[in-house]
PDB file of C-alpha atoms in Angstrom:
ATOM      1  CA  MET Q   1      17.021  15.461 -15.015  1.00  0.00           C
ATOM      2  CA  LEU Q   2      14.885  18.528 -15.573  1.00  0.00           C
ATOM      3  CA  TYR Q   3      13.056  18.793 -18.901  1.00  0.00           C
ATOM      4  CA  LEU Q   4      11.751  22.059 -20.334  1.00  0.00           C
ATOM      5  CA  GLY Q   5       9.088  22.704 -22.929  1.00  0.00           C
ATOM      6  CA  ALA Q   6       7.236  25.774 -24.186  1.00  0.00           C
ATOM      7  CA  ASP Q   7       5.170  26.954 -27.093  1.00  0.00           C
ATOM      8  CA  HIS Q   8       5.482  30.414 -28.639  1.00  0.00           C
ATOM      9  CA  ARG Q   9       3.614  32.116 -25.784  1.00  0.00           C
ATOM     10  CA  GLY Q  10       5.980  30.575 -23.242  1.00  0.00           C
ATOM     11  CA  TYR Q  11       9.145  30.646 -25.320  1.00  0.00           C
ATOM     12  CA  TYR Q  12      10.718  33.834 -23.923  1.00  0.00           C
ATOM     13  CA  LEU Q  13       9.973  32.919 -20.319  1.00  0.00           C
ATOM     14  CA  LYS Q  14      11.548  29.493 -20.931  1.00  0.00           C
ATOM     15  CA  GLU Q  15      14.666  31.193 -22.255  1.00  0.00           C
ATOM     16  CA  ALA Q  16      14.880  33.347 -19.108  1.00  0.00           C
ATOM     17  CA  ILE Q  17      14.460  30.269 -16.915  1.00  0.00           C
ATOM     18  CA  LYS Q  18      17.250  28.529 -18.844  1.00  0.00           C
ATOM     19  CA  LYS Q  19      19.608  31.409 -17.999  1.00  0.00           C
ATOM     20  CA  TYR Q  20      18.733  31.002 -14.319  1.00  0.00           C
ATOM     21  CA  LEU Q  21      19.275  27.222 -14.453  1.00  0.00           C
ATOM     22  CA  ILE Q  22      22.645  27.685 -16.141  1.00  0.00           C
ATOM     23  CA  SER Q  23      23.677  30.264 -13.519  1.00  0.00           C
ATOM     24  CA  GLN Q  24      22.792  27.768 -10.774  1.00  0.00           C
ATOM     25  CA  LYS Q  25      24.516  24.886 -12.600  1.00  0.00           C
ATOM     26  CA  ILE Q  26      21.249  22.943 -12.728  1.00  0.00           C
ATOM     27  CA  GLN Q  27      21.280  20.318 -15.453  1.00  0.00           C
ATOM     28  CA  PHE Q  28      18.348  20.434 -17.876  1.00  0.00           C
ATOM     29  CA  GLU Q  29      17.297  19.449 -21.364  1.00  0.00           C
ATOM     30  CA  ASP Q  30      15.283  21.822 -23.528  1.00  0.00           C
ATOM     31  CA  LEU Q  31      12.754  19.793 -25.542  1.00  0.00           C
ATOM     32  CA  GLY Q  32      11.492  22.798 -27.448  1.00  0.00           C
ATOM     33  CA  ASN Q  33      10.430  24.782 -29.000  1.00  0.00           C
ATOM     34  CA  LEU Q  34      14.031  25.701 -29.723  1.00  0.00           C
ATOM     35  CA  LYS Q  35      13.051  28.868 -31.587  1.00  0.00           C
ATOM     36  CA  TYR Q  36      10.135  31.266 -31.517  1.00  0.00           C
ATOM     37  CA  GLU Q  37       7.522  29.887 -33.896  1.00  0.00           C
ATOM     38  CA  GLU Q  38       4.164  31.650 -33.781  1.00  0.00           C
ATOM     39  CA  ASN Q  39       2.177  28.730 -35.165  1.00  0.00           C
ATOM     40  CA  ASP Q  40       3.474  25.955 -32.920  1.00  0.00           C
ATOM     41  CA  ASP Q  41       1.117  24.028 -30.640  1.00  0.00           C
ATOM     42  CA  TYR Q  42       1.524  23.464 -26.911  1.00  0.00           C
ATOM     43  CA  PRO Q  43       0.408  19.784 -26.940  1.00  0.00           C
ATOM     44  CA  ASP Q  44       3.513  18.866 -28.946  1.00  0.00           C
ATOM     45  CA  PHE Q  45       5.880  20.110 -26.238  1.00  0.00           C
ATOM     46  CA  ALA Q  46       3.748  18.948 -23.316  1.00  0.00           C
ATOM     47  CA  GLN Q  47       3.850  15.412 -24.701  1.00  0.00           C
ATOM     48  CA  LEU Q  48       7.619  15.441 -25.115  1.00  0.00           C
ATOM     49  CA  VAL Q  49       8.227  16.577 -21.539  1.00  0.00           C
ATOM     50  CA  ALA Q  50       5.545  14.328 -19.996  1.00  0.00           C
ATOM     51  CA  LYS Q  51       6.914  11.242 -21.772  1.00  0.00           C
ATOM     52  CA  LYS Q  52      10.446  11.960 -20.537  1.00  0.00           C
ATOM     53  CA  VAL Q  53       9.359  12.572 -16.938  1.00  0.00           C
ATOM     54  CA  GLN Q  54       7.125   9.487 -17.105  1.00  0.00           C
ATOM     55  CA  GLU Q  55      10.236   7.326 -17.642  1.00  0.00           C
ATOM     56  CA  HIS Q  56      11.555   8.262 -14.152  1.00  0.00           C
ATOM     57  CA  PRO Q  57       8.623  10.015 -12.425  1.00  0.00           C
ATOM     58  CA  PHE Q  58      10.171  10.005  -8.950  1.00  0.00           C
ATOM     59  CA  LYS Q  59      13.564  11.256 -10.114  1.00  0.00           C
ATOM     60  CA  ASP Q  60      12.983  13.557 -13.089  1.00  0.00           C
ATOM     61  CA  TYR Q  61      11.012  16.781 -13.290  1.00  0.00           C
ATOM     62  CA  GLY Q  62       9.590  19.027 -15.958  1.00  0.00           C
ATOM     63  CA  ILE Q  63       8.686  22.647 -16.536  1.00  0.00           C
ATOM     64  CA  LEU Q  64       6.093  23.506 -19.168  1.00  0.00           C
ATOM     65  CA  ILE Q  65       5.071  26.996 -20.267  1.00  0.00           C
ATOM     66  CA  CYS Q  66       2.277  28.173 -22.534  1.00  0.00           C
ATOM     67  CA  GLY Q  67       0.138  31.309 -22.555  1.00  0.00           C
ATOM     68  CA  SER Q  68      -2.147  30.519 -19.638  1.00  0.00           C
ATOM     69  CA  GLY Q  69      -0.367  27.393 -18.406  1.00  0.00           C
ATOM     70  CA  ILE Q  70      -3.670  25.565 -18.475  1.00  0.00           C
ATOM     71  CA  GLY Q  71      -3.234  23.784 -21.804  1.00  0.00           C
ATOM     72  CA  MET Q  72       0.140  22.365 -20.821  1.00  0.00           C
ATOM     73  CA  THR Q  73      -1.302  21.196 -17.504  1.00  0.00           C
ATOM     74  CA  ILE Q  74      -4.193  19.410 -19.199  1.00  0.00           C
ATOM     75  CA  VAL Q  75      -1.968  17.562 -21.663  1.00  0.00           C
ATOM     76  CA  ALA Q  76       0.703  16.562 -19.143  1.00  0.00           C
ATOM     77  CA  ASN Q  77      -1.890  15.157 -16.751  1.00  0.00           C
ATOM     78  CA  LYS Q  78      -3.112  12.744 -19.424  1.00  0.00           C
ATOM     79  CA  TYR Q  79       0.020  10.665 -18.747  1.00  0.00           C
ATOM     80  CA  SER Q  80       0.122   8.146 -15.920  1.00  0.00           C
ATOM     81  CA  LYS Q  81       2.582   8.871 -13.126  1.00  0.00           C
ATOM     82  CA  ILE Q  82       2.512  12.564 -14.035  1.00  0.00           C
ATOM     83  CA  ARG Q  83       1.223  15.124 -11.591  1.00  0.00           C
ATOM     84  CA  ALA Q  84       1.438  18.496 -13.295  1.00  0.00           C
ATOM     85  CA  GLY Q  85       0.388  21.659 -11.531  1.00  0.00           C
ATOM     86  CA  LEU Q  86      -0.124  25.214 -12.703  1.00  0.00           C
ATOM     87  CA  CYS Q  87       1.579  27.540 -10.240  1.00  0.00           C
ATOM     88  CA  LEU Q  88       1.238  31.316 -10.320  1.00  0.00           C
ATOM     89  CA  SER Q  89       3.144  31.962  -7.093  1.00  0.00           C
ATOM     90  CA  SER Q  90       5.890  30.476  -4.949  1.00  0.00           C
ATOM     91  CA  PHE Q  91       3.262  29.562  -2.372  1.00  0.00           C
ATOM     92  CA  MET Q  92       1.387  27.488  -4.952  1.00  0.00           C
ATOM     93  CA  ALA Q  93       4.625  25.763  -5.975  1.00  0.00           C
ATOM     94  CA  GLN Q  94       5.490  25.003  -2.359  1.00  0.00           C
ATOM     95  CA  LYS Q  95       2.063  23.512  -1.639  1.00  0.00           C
ATOM     96  CA  ALA Q  96       2.032  21.603  -4.930  1.00  0.00           C
ATOM     97  CA  ARG Q  97       5.351  19.942  -4.075  1.00  0.00           C
ATOM     98  CA  GLU Q  98       4.723  19.415  -0.349  1.00  0.00           C
ATOM     99  CA  ASP Q  99       1.144  18.175  -0.619  1.00  0.00           C
ATOM    100  CA  ASP Q 100       0.733  16.767  -4.139  1.00  0.00           C
ATOM    101  CA  ASP Q 101       4.316  15.836  -5.033  1.00  0.00           C
ATOM    102  CA  ILE Q 102       3.969  17.345  -8.512  1.00  0.00           C
ATOM    103  CA  ASN Q 103       6.700  16.356 -10.942  1.00  0.00           C
ATOM    104  CA  ILE Q 104       5.857  18.870 -13.671  1.00  0.00           C
ATOM    105  CA  LEU Q 105       5.561  22.580 -12.998  1.00  0.00           C
ATOM    106  CA  CYS Q 106       3.359  24.496 -15.428  1.00  0.00           C
ATOM    107  CA  LEU Q 107       3.702  28.237 -15.828  1.00  0.00           C
ATOM    108  CA  SER Q 108       1.771  30.964 -17.583  1.00  0.00           C
ATOM    109  CA  GLY Q 109       3.879  32.916 -20.045  1.00  0.00           C
ATOM    110  CA  ASP Q 110       1.169  35.590 -20.246  1.00  0.00           C
ATOM    111  CA  LEU Q 111       0.640  36.112 -16.514  1.00  0.00           C
ATOM    112  CA  THR Q 112       4.056  35.471 -14.963  1.00  0.00           C
ATOM    113  CA  ASP Q 113       6.938  37.933 -15.098  1.00  0.00           C
ATOM    114  CA  GLU Q 114      10.532  36.724 -15.157  1.00  0.00           C
ATOM    115  CA  ALA Q 115      11.349  37.451 -11.513  1.00  0.00           C
ATOM    116  CA  THR Q 116       8.216  35.689 -10.280  1.00  0.00           C
ATOM    117  CA  ALA Q 117       8.867  32.715 -12.562  1.00  0.00           C
ATOM    118  CA  ILE Q 118      12.406  32.340 -11.204  1.00  0.00           C
ATOM    119  CA  ARG Q 119      11.080  32.376  -7.622  1.00  0.00           C
ATOM    120  CA  ILE Q 120       8.467  29.760  -8.530  1.00  0.00           C
ATOM    121  CA  VAL Q 121      11.047  27.540 -10.249  1.00  0.00           C
ATOM    122  CA  LYS Q 122      13.442  27.838  -7.310  1.00  0.00           C
ATOM    123  CA  THR Q 123      10.665  26.851  -4.907  1.00  0.00           C
ATOM    124  CA  PHE Q 124       9.590  23.958  -7.126  1.00  0.00           C
ATOM    125  CA  LEU Q 125      13.145  22.607  -7.326  1.00  0.00           C
ATOM    126  CA  THR Q 126      13.969  22.968  -3.622  1.00  0.00           C
ATOM    127  CA  THR Q 127      10.726  21.904  -1.944  1.00  0.00           C
ATOM    128  CA  LYS Q 128      10.362  18.252  -1.007  1.00  0.00           C
ATOM    129  CA  PHE Q 129       7.216  16.170  -0.668  1.00  0.00           C
ATOM    130  CA  SER Q 130       6.096  16.198   2.965  1.00  0.00           C
ATOM    131  CA  ASN Q 131       5.447  12.442   3.122  1.00  0.00           C
ATOM    132  CA  ASP Q 132       2.462  13.230   5.332  1.00  0.00           C
ATOM    133  CA  LYS Q 133       0.174  10.220   5.629  1.00  0.00           C
ATOM    134  CA  ARG Q 134      -2.911  12.036   4.274  1.00  0.00           C
ATOM    135  CA  TYR Q 135      -1.085  13.301   1.194  1.00  0.00           C
ATOM    136  CA  LYS Q 136       0.356   9.863   0.483  1.00  0.00           C
ATOM    137  CA  ARG Q 137      -3.162   8.426   0.768  1.00  0.00           C
ATOM    138  CA  ARG Q 138      -4.498  10.971  -1.713  1.00  0.00           C
ATOM    139  CA  ILE Q 139      -1.725  10.301  -4.213  1.00  0.00           C
ATOM    140  CA  GLN Q 140      -2.418   6.557  -3.906  1.00  0.00           C
ATOM    141  CA  LYS Q 141      -6.045   7.284  -4.819  1.00  0.00           C
ATOM    142  CA  ILE Q 142      -4.887   9.200  -7.897  1.00  0.00           C
ATOM    143  CA  THR Q 143      -2.680   6.251  -8.879  1.00  0.00           C
ATOM    144  CA  LYS Q 144      -5.641   3.902  -8.458  1.00  0.00           C
ATOM    145  CA  ILE Q 145      -7.751   6.091 -10.747  1.00  0.00           C
ATOM    146  CA  GLU Q 146      -4.961   6.024 -13.366  1.00  0.00           C
ATOM    147  CA  ARG Q 147      -4.923   2.211 -13.288  1.00  0.00           C
ATOM    148  CA  ILE Q 148      -8.712   1.985 -13.643  1.00  0.00           C
ATOM    149  CA  LEU Q 149      -8.733   4.370 -16.609  1.00  0.00           C
ATOM    150  CA  LYS Q 150      -5.937   2.618 -18.517  1.00  0.00           C
TER     151      LYS Q 150
END
């Protein structure tokens, strides 16, 4: 399953991404905000998406959007088994999936136009983890850090 979340600064980009997902018959669940609300807060939506992806971190994915994309990334990465990455280009999304096996894509609603966002999302959804030994080793180190900090 693919879970979506955005605050007011990411709301309209999320809506555009939903249209793309529908056109491609990609199943998703929108966890909010479900309407434009100027005074909402990005941590609320980041938590909802991160908790859902955390239930099945090797099967489910998330897309989070706020103004810069940074706030969503910070919050999502507080959850164990979550590897969220801010991607501003398709290249970043490709490397984030191939090398770091991210399961939550974070986008900037302020810096990313619709066409670029769609390309990034497409890359995120179609790129597989490389399974390269060095990247697996690095992810294992991240997992070890998560266990120590629990």
